[in-house]
Amino acid sequence: MSGYEYDFGRELAGYKAIMDGGRSDIIPVTTQMAEFCMAHGGLNGHDFFRDPELFVRGSLDVQRDMGFHVPDMVWDVYSVEAEALGGKMAWFDTLYPALDNTEVIIANEKDLLRAKAPDPLKTARMPWVLEVLQICHELTGYTHPIHYCSPINLAAQVMQFENLILAMNENPKFVHKLLDFLVEEVLAPYINAYFKVVPDAWIANGKDAVGSLPFITEDILQEFSVPYLDKLRKLCGGGKGIRSDNWWGDSFAENIENYWDVKLHVTPQYLKIQDPDCFRVGTERARAYADVRGCALSFGVGTLLLQNGNKEQITQRVHEYMEVGSRGEFGDKFFLYLCSFSAQTPAENVRYAIDAVNDFNKGIRPYAGEVLSGPDGIAPEIAGGKGFMGIDASGAKSSQFRDENAQQIYKDIFESVMDFDEEQCPELVQKALDMGCDPLAILDEGLIPPMGEVGDLFAAGELFVPEMLLAARAMKAGLAVLKPILTATQSESKGTVVLATVFGDLHDIGKNLVGMMLEGAGFKVIDLGVNTKAEAVIETAREVNADVIGLSALLTTTMPFMQMSIKEIADAGLDIPVIVGGAPVTEDFANSINATGYGDNAPIAVNICKKLIGVAQ
């Protein structure tokens, strides 16, 4: 590829050969690192993600200097199409921009009828993306694929995730109409415009984080995801390059080989398995599957390891994945994926990763034959923590929440939550009140225990996020009956707690449960809701003279905002303890961001607040 300003040479040629269905005599490496390139180059996010020339050159300069194989132009993929549909954006100096989707873009049939299909050559930053890809081709000779937000993920962006999941259960016809609109009027024209303006373009790569297990179930995948990816492929010429390759959740599939078959259907060019699933499932099992199918294969080294691991840990992981991935008859159809280098990733860790790749390709292999991945392996990046979203897919544990000696009415309330029955649960709560049951006993013995059970089943990989949402909705319906009684009978407040889900995160199940339990324990709770910026937390904490601040996050992608919020709270001079919690949050992470406390679940969070305020347990 000599003659171009940026020459990525032999390794890029090998990657292109694999994409074309061939083989490579060297193991190519791809990555996602735009945010790192921005930070490493000292560039501002407001400019970087708006100026196409700055974005391309700023990315290529860092990638070339560090010796990367394949140019990476992964922008804030999840927000571009939603922004073009009218979504508001939040911009940051040192992070990817993000969709500020506090306001739902499309909530119902009327909104859908009013929705205007964007013009990919004129609307919002769609033209910016097309120009980025044109400039990349001019400077490197490489036809970089367009990245798009896959249909079900885009639906979650425009509706909000919880609303989408509930609508799938209550109004599936509307969800299908929405997905048809997004595929036919938004995604297909966007991709086809790319095919017209970028020479030799034929690959469109979908990103689908919330379209993965355990954010959705396998039933949802088959009804609301795969058919629309098939439709999109058909509308964009029917080629194998129309794909969606970044599903995770492999380790939570009921039958992993069947799940991989579905992944190959969606991405026919190769099977990609990325951490934490790659490490949990094991590289050798994946290699065996790919050998049977004769398909290309890619292993993804996880973001947490790349950001927090040491040189030895990163090198060992890279070498295992390259060694096992390149084994056997089809080993020359393997490429490595370094999942993401964020703005928080130390530059030395980026160098450790690429040095490990280069050493392996040179034959320097100090970990030859070592395979640490698999069901019995312990990944160093999650050792001592809860792992991915708090889930341990090793199997269900005996629940500590089910009490067979409880009164029958409490058992009935318990089962109504476990059955996701939002109509029966409040009726049973009212029945318990009519029977003379103590409101706190109804809360403690009827409503809180099933959510503990749901948490256990979720942790065991037996329930997924949609089922948690349905259970929480039933529980909230019961709580609504109790709340006026509990709040009216409280004595003087034992303290004031400000709660918020951090910016960028729309999930409130755990936060709401913590808030209700705090109110039941005598605290005054100020709930700022979801998608909350640090300045709102600071302002409210000052106004109400808060004793404790509680921050929640469900998604790993929003954890940096938790760290930023704690720093801004400290910089503002507030001497108020901050406790954190949520599915992906671990005690180690809480300590690393200087949180005062870590609540693994609602009861623990309440006890921490009692201790911090000096209330005897």
Coordinates of C-alpha atoms in Angstrom, one line a residue:
M1 CA 0.0 0.0 0.0
S2 CA 3.1 2.2 -0.5
G3 CA 2.4 5.6 -2.1
Y4 CA -0.1 6.6 0.5
E5 CA 0.6 9.1 3.3
Y6 CA -0.1 6.4 5.9
D7 CA 1.1 3.0 5.0
F8 CA -0.1 0.0 7.1
G9 CA 1.6 -2.5 4.8
R10 CA 1.7 -6.3 5.2
E11 CA -0.5 -6.7 8.2
L12 CA -3.4 -4.7 6.7
A13 CA -3.1 -6.8 3.5
G14 CA -3.4 -9.9 5.7
Y15 CA -6.6 -8.6 7.3
K16 CA -8.1 -7.7 4.0
A17 CA -7.3 -11.3 2.7
I18 CA -9.2 -12.8 5.7
M19 CA -12.2 -10.4 5.0
D20 CA -12.2 -11.6 1.4
G21 CA -12.4 -15.2 2.6
G22 CA -8.8 -16.0 2.2
R23 CA -5.8 -16.6 4.5
S24 CA -3.0 -14.5 6.0
D25 CA 0.6 -15.4 6.6
I26 CA 0.7 -13.0 9.6
I27 CA -1.8 -12.5 12.5
P28 CA -3.4 -9.1 11.9
V29 CA -4.7 -7.0 14.8
T30 CA -7.7 -4.7 14.9
T31 CA -8.8 -2.4 17.7
Q32 CA -11.0 0.4 18.8
M33 CA -9.0 3.4 20.0
A34 CA -10.4 6.7 18.8
E35 CA -10.9 8.0 22.3
F36 CA -7.4 7.0 23.3
C37 CA -6.0 8.7 20.1
M38 CA -7.9 11.8 21.0
A39 CA -6.6 11.9 24.6
H40 CA -3.0 10.8 23.6
G41 CA -2.8 13.5 21.0
G42 CA -4.0 16.2 23.3
L43 CA -7.1 16.9 21.3
N44 CA -10.5 18.1 22.5
G45 CA -13.5 15.9 22.1
H46 CA -15.7 18.8 20.9
D47 CA -13.4 19.3 17.9
F48 CA -12.2 15.7 17.4
F49 CA -15.7 14.3 16.8
R50 CA -16.9 17.1 14.6
D51 CA -13.9 17.9 12.4
P52 CA -13.4 14.9 10.0
E53 CA -9.8 15.8 9.0
L54 CA -8.8 16.2 12.6
F55 CA -10.5 12.9 13.5
V56 CA -8.8 10.9 10.8
R57 CA -5.3 12.3 11.1
G58 CA -5.4 12.4 14.8
S59 CA -6.3 8.7 14.9
L60 CA -3.9 7.7 12.2
D61 CA -0.9 9.6 13.7
V62 CA -1.2 7.7 17.0
Q63 CA -1.9 4.3 15.3
R64 CA 1.0 4.6 12.9
D65 CA 3.4 5.8 15.6
M66 CA 2.5 2.9 17.9
G67 CA 2.7 0.3 15.1
F68 CA -0.9 -0.8 14.8
H69 CA -1.9 -3.0 11.8
V70 CA -5.3 -1.9 10.7
P71 CA -6.6 1.7 10.7
D72 CA -9.4 2.3 13.3
M73 CA -12.1 4.8 12.7
V74 CA -14.6 3.8 15.3
W75 CA -16.5 7.0 16.3
D76 CA -19.4 7.2 18.7
V77 CA -21.3 4.7 16.6
Y78 CA -24.3 4.3 18.9
S79 CA -25.4 7.9 18.8
V80 CA -25.1 9.0 15.1
E81 CA -28.4 7.6 13.7
A82 CA -30.3 8.5 16.9
E83 CA -28.9 12.1 16.7
A84 CA -30.1 12.2 13.1
L85 CA -33.6 11.3 14.3
G86 CA -33.7 14.3 16.6
G87 CA -31.8 13.0 19.7
K88 CA -29.8 15.5 21.8
M89 CA -26.1 15.0 22.2
A90 CA -23.8 15.5 25.2
W91 CA -20.3 16.5 24.4
F92 CA -17.1 16.1 26.5
D93 CA -13.6 17.3 26.4
T94 CA -12.0 13.9 27.0
L95 CA -14.6 11.2 26.2
Y96 CA -16.7 10.1 23.3
P97 CA -19.8 12.2 22.8
A98 CA -23.0 10.4 24.0
L99 CA -26.7 10.5 23.2
D100 CA -28.4 12.4 26.1
N101 CA -31.6 10.4 25.8
T102 CA -33.4 11.6 28.8
E103 CA -36.2 12.6 26.5
V104 CA -37.6 9.7 24.5
I105 CA -37.3 10.2 20.7
I106 CA -40.0 7.7 19.6
A107 CA -42.4 6.6 22.4
N108 CA -45.5 5.5 20.5
E109 CA -47.4 5.2 17.2
K110 CA -47.9 9.0 16.9
D111 CA -44.2 9.7 17.4
L112 CA -43.4 7.0 14.8
L113 CA -45.8 8.6 12.3
R114 CA -44.1 12.0 12.8
A115 CA -40.6 10.6 12.6
K116 CA -38.7 12.0 9.6
A117 CA -36.2 9.8 7.8
P118 CA -32.8 11.5 7.8
D119 CA -30.9 12.3 4.7
P120 CA -27.5 10.6 5.1
L121 CA -25.8 13.3 3.0
K122 CA -27.3 16.2 5.0
T123 CA -28.6 15.3 8.4
A124 CA -26.7 15.8 11.7
R125 CA -23.3 14.0 11.7
M126 CA -24.1 11.4 9.1
P127 CA -22.2 13.4 6.4
W128 CA -19.3 13.7 8.9
V129 CA -19.1 9.9 9.0
L130 CA -19.1 9.6 5.2
E131 CA -16.4 12.3 5.0
V132 CA -14.3 10.5 7.6
L133 CA -14.4 7.3 5.6
Q134 CA -13.5 9.2 2.3
I135 CA -10.5 10.9 3.9
C136 CA -9.3 7.6 5.5
H137 CA -9.4 6.0 2.0
E138 CA -7.5 8.9 0.5
L139 CA -4.8 8.8 3.1
T140 CA -4.3 5.1 3.5
G141 CA -5.8 3.4 0.4
Y142 CA -7.9 1.3 2.8
T143 CA -11.6 1.0 2.3
H144 CA -12.7 1.3 6.0
P145 CA -16.1 -0.2 6.8
I146 CA -18.9 2.0 7.9
H147 CA -20.0 1.2 11.5
Y148 CA -23.7 1.5 12.2
C149 CA -25.9 1.1 15.3
S150 CA -27.7 -2.2 14.8
P151 CA -31.5 -2.2 14.6
I152 CA -32.4 -3.4 18.1
N153 CA -29.7 -1.2 19.6
L154 CA -31.0 1.8 17.7
A155 CA -34.5 1.0 18.9
A156 CA -33.2 1.1 22.5
Q157 CA -31.6 4.5 21.8
V158 CA -34.7 6.1 20.5
M159 CA -37.1 4.5 23.0
Q160 CA -34.9 4.0 26.0
F161 CA -33.9 0.5 26.9
E162 CA -36.5 -0.2 29.6
N163 CA -39.3 1.2 27.5
L164 CA -38.3 -1.0 24.6
I165 CA -38.2 -4.2 26.7
L166 CA -41.6 -3.5 28.2
A167 CA -43.0 -2.7 24.8
M168 CA -41.8 -6.0 23.5
N169 CA -43.9 -7.6 26.1
E170 CA -46.9 -5.4 26.0
N171 CA -47.0 -4.1 22.4
P172 CA -44.8 -6.2 20.1
K173 CA -46.5 -5.0 17.0
F174 CA -45.4 -1.4 17.6
V175 CA -41.8 -2.6 18.2
H176 CA -41.8 -4.4 14.9
K177 CA -43.1 -1.3 13.1
L178 CA -40.4 0.7 14.8
L179 CA -37.7 -1.7 13.7
D180 CA -39.1 -1.8 10.1
F181 CA -38.8 2.0 10.0
L182 CA -35.3 2.1 11.4
V183 CA -34.1 -0.5 9.0
E184 CA -35.9 0.7 5.9
E185 CA -35.8 4.5 6.4
V186 CA -32.6 5.1 8.5
L187 CA -30.0 2.3 8.3
A188 CA -30.3 1.0 4.8
P189 CA -30.2 4.5 3.2
Y190 CA -27.2 5.4 5.4
I191 CA -25.2 2.3 4.4
N192 CA -26.1 2.6 0.8
A193 CA -25.0 6.2 0.7
Y194 CA -21.6 5.0 2.0
F195 CA -21.4 2.4 -0.7
K196 CA -21.8 5.2 -3.3
V197 CA -19.3 7.7 -1.9
V198 CA -16.4 5.5 -0.8
P199 CA -14.5 3.6 -3.5
D200 CA -14.9 -0.2 -3.4
A201 CA -17.0 -0.1 -0.2
W202 CA -18.8 -3.3 0.6
I203 CA -18.6 -3.8 4.4
A204 CA -21.0 -2.3 7.0
N205 CA -20.3 -3.4 10.5
G206 CA -23.1 -3.2 13.1
K207 CA -22.5 -2.4 16.7
D208 CA -25.0 -4.0 19.1
A209 CA -24.1 -3.8 22.7
V210 CA -27.6 -4.1 24.2
G211 CA -28.6 -6.5 21.5
S212 CA -26.4 -9.0 23.3
L213 CA -27.0 -11.6 26.0
P214 CA -27.8 -10.9 28.9
F215 CA -29.3 -7.5 28.0
I216 CA -31.8 -9.4 25.9
T217 CA -32.9 -13.1 25.9
E218 CA -32.3 -15.6 23.1
D219 CA -36.1 -15.4 22.3
I220 CA -35.8 -11.7 21.9
L221 CA -32.7 -12.2 19.7
Q222 CA -34.6 -14.4 17.4
E223 CA -37.8 -12.3 17.1
F224 CA -36.5 -8.7 17.2
S225 CA -32.9 -8.8 16.2
V226 CA -31.9 -11.4 13.6
P227 CA -34.8 -10.9 11.2
Y228 CA -34.0 -7.2 11.0
L229 CA -30.3 -7.8 10.4
D230 CA -31.4 -10.1 7.6
K231 CA -33.7 -7.5 6.1
L232 CA -30.9 -4.9 6.3
R233 CA -28.5 -7.1 4.4
K234 CA -31.1 -7.7 1.7
L235 CA -31.8 -3.9 1.4
C236 CA -28.1 -3.2 1.1
G237 CA -27.4 -5.6 -1.8
G238 CA -27.4 -9.0 0.0
G239 CA -23.6 -9.2 0.5
K240 CA -21.9 -11.0 3.4
G241 CA -20.2 -7.7 4.3
I242 CA -23.5 -6.5 5.9
R243 CA -22.8 -7.8 9.4
S244 CA -23.1 -7.2 13.1
D245 CA -20.1 -8.7 14.8
N246 CA -19.8 -7.5 18.4
W247 CA -22.5 -9.4 20.3
W248 CA -21.2 -10.7 23.6
G249 CA -23.0 -13.0 26.2
D250 CA -21.7 -16.2 24.6
S251 CA -21.1 -17.7 28.1
F252 CA -24.8 -17.1 28.9
A253 CA -26.2 -19.0 25.9
E254 CA -28.2 -22.1 26.6
N255 CA -26.3 -23.9 23.9
I256 CA -23.1 -22.1 23.0
E257 CA -22.5 -23.8 19.7
N258 CA -26.0 -23.0 18.6
Y259 CA -25.4 -19.4 19.6
W260 CA -22.2 -19.3 17.6
D261 CA -24.2 -20.6 14.6
V262 CA -26.5 -17.6 14.9
K263 CA -23.5 -15.3 15.2
L264 CA -22.0 -16.8 12.0
H265 CA -25.3 -16.3 10.3
V266 CA -25.3 -12.6 11.2
T267 CA -21.5 -12.2 10.5
P268 CA -20.7 -14.8 7.8
Q269 CA -17.1 -13.6 7.4
Y270 CA -15.9 -14.8 10.8
L271 CA -16.8 -15.6 14.4
K272 CA -15.8 -13.0 16.9
I273 CA -15.7 -13.9 20.6
Q274 CA -14.6 -11.2 23.0
D275 CA -13.8 -10.9 26.7
P276 CA -15.2 -11.5 29.2
D277 CA -16.9 -14.4 27.3
C278 CA -13.8 -15.5 25.4
F279 CA -11.9 -16.0 28.7
R280 CA -14.9 -17.7 30.4
V281 CA -15.7 -20.1 27.6
G282 CA -12.1 -20.8 26.8
T283 CA -10.1 -20.3 23.6
E284 CA -9.7 -24.0 22.9
R285 CA -13.5 -24.6 22.8
A286 CA -13.9 -21.7 20.3
R287 CA -11.0 -22.9 18.2
A288 CA -12.5 -26.4 18.0
Y289 CA -15.8 -25.0 16.9
A290 CA -14.2 -22.9 14.2
D291 CA -12.2 -25.9 13.0
V292 CA -15.4 -27.9 12.5
R293 CA -17.0 -24.9 10.6
G294 CA -13.9 -24.0 8.7
C295 CA -14.5 -20.4 9.5
A296 CA -12.3 -17.4 10.2
L297 CA -12.0 -16.6 13.9
S298 CA -11.3 -13.6 16.1
F299 CA -10.6 -13.4 19.8
G300 CA -11.1 -10.1 21.6
V301 CA -8.9 -9.0 24.5
G302 CA -11.1 -7.2 27.0
T303 CA -11.1 -3.5 27.8
L304 CA -10.7 -3.9 31.6
L305 CA -7.5 -5.9 31.2
L306 CA -6.1 -3.5 28.6
Q307 CA -6.9 -0.6 30.9
N308 CA -6.0 -2.0 34.3
G309 CA -3.8 -5.0 33.7
N310 CA 0.0 -5.1 34.1
K311 CA 2.5 -5.9 31.4
E312 CA 2.7 -9.7 32.2
Q313 CA -1.1 -10.0 32.3
I314 CA -1.6 -8.3 29.0
T315 CA 1.2 -10.1 27.3
Q316 CA 0.0 -13.5 28.6
R317 CA -3.6 -12.9 27.4
V318 CA -2.5 -11.7 24.0
H319 CA -0.1 -14.6 23.5
E320 CA -2.7 -17.2 24.5
Y321 CA -5.3 -15.8 22.2
M322 CA -2.8 -15.6 19.3
E323 CA -1.4 -19.1 19.9
V324 CA -4.7 -20.9 20.2
G325 CA -6.4 -18.8 17.6
S326 CA -3.7 -19.5 15.0
R327 CA -3.5 -23.2 15.6
G328 CA -4.5 -25.9 13.1
E329 CA -5.7 -26.1 9.5
F330 CA -7.6 -22.8 9.7
G331 CA -5.3 -20.9 12.0
D332 CA -4.2 -18.6 9.1
K333 CA -7.8 -17.3 9.1
F334 CA -7.5 -15.7 12.6
F335 CA -7.1 -12.1 13.6
L336 CA -6.8 -10.6 17.1
Y337 CA -9.1 -7.8 18.4
L338 CA -8.0 -5.4 21.2
C339 CA -11.5 -4.5 22.3
S340 CA -11.1 -0.9 23.2
F341 CA -8.5 1.6 24.4
S342 CA -10.2 4.4 26.2
A343 CA -9.1 7.8 27.3
Q344 CA -8.3 6.3 30.7
T345 CA -6.0 3.6 29.3
P346 CA -2.3 4.2 30.2
A347 CA -0.2 4.7 27.1
E348 CA 2.2 2.1 28.4
N349 CA -0.6 -0.5 28.4
V350 CA -1.2 0.2 24.7
R351 CA 2.5 -0.3 24.0
Y352 CA 2.5 -3.5 26.1
A353 CA -0.3 -4.9 23.9
I354 CA 1.2 -4.1 20.6
D355 CA 4.7 -5.2 21.8
A356 CA 3.1 -8.5 22.8
V357 CA 1.7 -8.9 19.3
N358 CA 5.0 -8.1 17.6
D359 CA 6.9 -10.4 19.9
F360 CA 4.6 -13.3 19.1
N361 CA 4.9 -12.7 15.4
K362 CA 8.7 -12.7 15.8
G363 CA 8.6 -16.0 17.6
I364 CA 9.3 -14.6 21.1
R365 CA 6.8 -16.7 23.1
P366 CA 7.5 -16.9 26.9
Y367 CA 4.0 -18.3 27.5
A368 CA 4.0 -21.0 24.9
G369 CA 1.5 -23.8 25.7
E370 CA -0.1 -21.9 28.6
V371 CA -3.9 -21.7 28.4
L372 CA -5.5 -19.9 31.3
S373 CA -8.9 -19.3 29.8
G374 CA -11.8 -21.7 30.3
P375 CA -14.5 -22.4 32.9
D376 CA -11.9 -22.9 35.6
G377 CA -9.8 -19.9 34.8
I378 CA -9.8 -16.7 36.8
A379 CA -9.3 -13.6 34.8
P380 CA -7.1 -11.2 36.7
E381 CA -9.2 -8.1 35.7
I382 CA -12.2 -9.4 37.7
A383 CA -10.5 -11.3 40.5
G384 CA -12.1 -10.3 43.7
G385 CA -15.0 -8.6 42.0
K386 CA -18.3 -9.6 40.6
G387 CA -17.4 -9.9 37.0
F388 CA -19.4 -8.9 34.0
M389 CA -22.6 -7.1 35.2
G390 CA -22.4 -9.0 38.5
I391 CA -23.1 -12.3 36.7
D392 CA -21.5 -15.6 37.5
A393 CA -22.6 -18.0 34.9
S394 CA -21.1 -21.0 36.7
G395 CA -24.5 -22.1 37.9
A396 CA -27.3 -21.2 40.3
K397 CA -26.7 -21.0 44.0
S398 CA -29.2 -21.8 46.7
S399 CA -31.2 -18.7 47.4
Q400 CA -31.0 -17.1 50.9
F401 CA -34.2 -15.2 50.2
R402 CA -36.9 -17.8 50.0
D403 CA -38.5 -18.5 53.4
E404 CA -40.8 -21.5 53.4
N405 CA -42.0 -20.6 56.9
A406 CA -43.3 -17.2 55.9
Q407 CA -47.0 -16.4 56.1
Q408 CA -48.9 -17.5 53.0
I409 CA -49.8 -13.9 52.0
Y410 CA -46.1 -13.1 51.9
K411 CA -45.4 -16.2 49.9
D412 CA -48.2 -15.1 47.5
I413 CA -46.6 -11.6 47.1
F414 CA -43.2 -13.3 46.6
E415 CA -44.6 -15.4 43.8
S416 CA -46.4 -12.5 42.1
V417 CA -43.1 -10.7 41.7
M418 CA -41.4 -13.9 40.5
D419 CA -44.3 -14.3 37.9
F420 CA -43.8 -10.7 36.8
D421 CA -47.5 -10.0 37.6
E422 CA -47.8 -6.2 38.1
E423 CA -51.6 -6.5 38.5
Q424 CA -51.7 -9.2 41.1
C425 CA -48.8 -7.9 43.2
P426 CA -50.5 -4.6 44.4
E427 CA -53.8 -6.5 45.0
L428 CA -52.0 -8.9 47.3
V429 CA -50.2 -6.1 49.1
Q430 CA -53.5 -4.4 49.7
K431 CA -54.9 -7.8 50.8
A432 CA -52.1 -8.1 53.3
L433 CA -52.8 -4.6 54.7
D434 CA -56.5 -5.4 55.0
M435 CA -55.5 -8.5 57.0
G436 CA -53.7 -6.2 59.4
C437 CA -50.1 -7.1 58.4
D438 CA -47.5 -4.5 59.3
P439 CA -46.4 -2.5 56.3
L440 CA -42.7 -2.9 57.1
A441 CA -43.3 -6.7 57.4
I442 CA -44.9 -6.7 54.0
L443 CA -41.9 -4.9 52.6
D444 CA -39.3 -7.0 54.4
E445 CA -41.0 -10.4 54.0
G446 CA -43.1 -10.0 50.8
L447 CA -41.5 -7.6 48.4
I448 CA -37.8 -7.4 49.1
P449 CA -37.1 -11.2 49.2
P450 CA -38.2 -11.9 45.6
M451 CA -35.9 -9.2 44.3
G452 CA -33.1 -10.9 46.2
E453 CA -34.2 -14.2 44.4
V454 CA -34.2 -12.4 41.1
G455 CA -30.7 -11.1 41.9
D456 CA -29.5 -14.6 42.6
L457 CA -30.9 -16.0 39.4
F458 CA -29.5 -13.1 37.4
A459 CA -26.1 -13.7 39.1
A460 CA -26.3 -17.3 38.0
G461 CA -27.2 -16.4 34.4
E462 CA -30.7 -18.0 34.7
L463 CA -32.5 -14.7 34.4
F464 CA -31.5 -11.9 32.0
V465 CA -32.1 -8.1 32.1
P466 CA -35.5 -8.1 30.5
E467 CA -36.8 -10.5 33.2
M468 CA -35.3 -8.4 35.9
L469 CA -37.1 -5.4 34.5
L470 CA -40.4 -7.2 34.5
A471 CA -39.9 -8.5 38.0
A472 CA -39.0 -5.0 39.2
R473 CA -42.1 -3.5 37.6
A474 CA -44.3 -5.9 39.5
M475 CA -42.5 -5.1 42.7
K476 CA -42.8 -1.4 42.1
A477 CA -46.5 -1.8 41.7
G478 CA -46.7 -3.4 45.1
L479 CA -44.4 -0.7 46.6
A480 CA -46.7 2.0 45.3
V481 CA -49.4 0.7 47.6
L482 CA -47.1 0.7 50.6
K483 CA -45.2 3.9 50.1
P484 CA -47.8 6.4 51.3
I485 CA -48.3 4.4 54.5
L486 CA -44.6 4.0 55.1
T487 CA -43.8 7.7 54.5
A488 CA -46.8 8.9 56.6
T489 CA -45.8 6.9 59.6
Q490 CA -42.1 7.8 59.8
S491 CA -40.7 9.7 62.7
E492 CA -38.1 12.3 62.3
S493 CA -35.7 11.6 59.5
K494 CA -32.6 9.7 60.4
G495 CA -30.6 11.4 57.6
T496 CA -30.8 12.6 54.1
V497 CA -29.5 10.6 51.1
V498 CA -29.3 11.9 47.6
L499 CA -29.5 9.1 45.0
A500 CA -28.8 9.2 41.3
T501 CA -28.0 7.0 38.4
V502 CA -24.9 8.5 36.7
F503 CA -24.9 10.4 33.4
G504 CA -25.4 8.2 30.3
D505 CA -27.2 5.4 32.2
L506 CA -31.0 5.0 32.2
H507 CA -31.3 2.1 34.6
D508 CA -32.9 2.6 38.0
I509 CA -33.9 -0.8 39.3
G510 CA -31.3 -1.1 42.0
K511 CA -31.4 2.6 42.8
N512 CA -35.1 2.6 43.3
L513 CA -35.0 -0.4 45.6
V514 CA -32.2 1.2 47.7
G515 CA -34.3 4.4 47.9
M516 CA -37.4 2.6 49.1
M517 CA -35.5 0.6 51.7
L518 CA -33.9 3.8 52.9
E519 CA -37.3 5.4 53.3
G520 CA -38.6 2.4 55.1
A521 CA -35.6 2.6 57.4
G522 CA -36.4 6.3 58.3
F523 CA -34.2 8.2 55.9
K524 CA -35.2 11.1 53.7
V525 CA -34.4 10.3 50.1
I526 CA -33.9 12.7 47.3
D527 CA -34.0 10.7 44.1
L528 CA -32.6 12.6 41.1
G529 CA -33.5 9.8 38.7
V530 CA -31.4 8.6 35.8
N531 CA -28.8 10.1 33.4
T532 CA -27.7 12.6 36.1
K533 CA -24.8 14.9 35.7
A534 CA -22.4 15.7 38.6
E535 CA -23.4 19.3 38.8
A536 CA -27.0 18.3 39.5
V537 CA -25.8 16.0 42.3
I538 CA -23.6 18.7 43.8
E539 CA -26.3 21.4 43.7
T540 CA -29.0 19.1 45.2
A541 CA -26.6 17.8 47.9
R542 CA -25.9 21.4 49.0
E543 CA -29.6 22.5 48.9
V544 CA -30.8 19.6 51.1
N545 CA -27.7 19.4 53.3
A546 CA -27.2 15.7 52.3
D547 CA -25.6 13.3 54.7
V548 CA -24.8 10.7 52.0
I549 CA -24.7 10.6 48.2
G550 CA -25.4 7.3 46.4
L551 CA -24.4 6.8 42.8
S552 CA -25.6 3.9 40.6
A553 CA -24.6 2.4 37.2
L554 CA -25.7 -0.6 35.4
L555 CA -23.5 -0.4 32.3
T556 CA -19.7 -0.7 32.2
T557 CA -19.7 2.1 29.7
T558 CA -21.1 4.5 32.3
M559 CA -18.6 3.7 35.1
P560 CA -16.2 6.4 34.0
F561 CA -19.0 9.0 34.7
M562 CA -19.2 7.6 38.3
Q563 CA -15.5 8.3 38.7
M564 CA -15.9 11.8 37.1
S565 CA -18.8 12.5 39.5
I566 CA -16.8 11.6 42.6
K567 CA -13.9 13.8 41.5
E568 CA -16.2 16.8 40.8
I569 CA -17.9 16.3 44.2
A570 CA -14.5 16.5 45.9
D571 CA -13.4 19.4 43.7
A572 CA -16.5 21.3 44.7
G573 CA -15.4 21.0 48.4
L574 CA -18.3 18.8 49.5
D575 CA -17.3 16.7 52.5
I576 CA -20.1 14.2 52.0
P577 CA -19.5 10.5 51.8
V578 CA -20.3 8.9 48.4
I579 CA -21.3 5.2 48.1
V580 CA -21.5 3.4 44.8
G581 CA -23.2 0.3 43.5
G582 CA -24.7 -1.4 40.4
A583 CA -24.2 -4.6 38.5
P584 CA -20.7 -3.9 37.0
V585 CA -19.3 -2.1 40.0
T586 CA -16.9 -4.0 42.3
E587 CA -15.4 -3.2 45.6
D588 CA -12.0 -2.8 43.9
F589 CA -13.4 -0.3 41.4
A590 CA -15.1 1.6 44.3
N591 CA -11.8 1.9 46.1
S592 CA -10.0 2.9 42.9
I593 CA -12.3 5.9 42.4
N594 CA -12.2 7.0 46.1
A595 CA -15.8 6.1 46.9
T596 CA -16.5 6.0 50.6
G597 CA -18.5 2.8 50.4
Y598 CA -19.6 0.0 48.1
G599 CA -23.1 -1.5 48.2
D600 CA -23.3 -4.9 46.5
N601 CA -27.0 -4.9 47.1
A602 CA -29.8 -2.8 48.6
P603 CA -29.6 -4.1 52.2
I604 CA -25.9 -3.6 52.3
A605 CA -26.3 0.0 50.9
V606 CA -28.8 0.8 53.7
N607 CA -26.5 -0.6 56.4
I608 CA -23.6 1.5 55.0
C609 CA -25.8 4.6 55.2
K610 CA -26.7 3.8 58.8
K611 CA -23.0 3.4 59.7
L612 CA -22.0 6.6 57.9
I613 CA -24.7 8.6 59.7
G614 CA -24.0 6.9 63.0
V615 CA -27.3 5.1 63.3
A616 CA -27.1 1.9 65.3
Q617 CA -27.9 -1.2 63.2

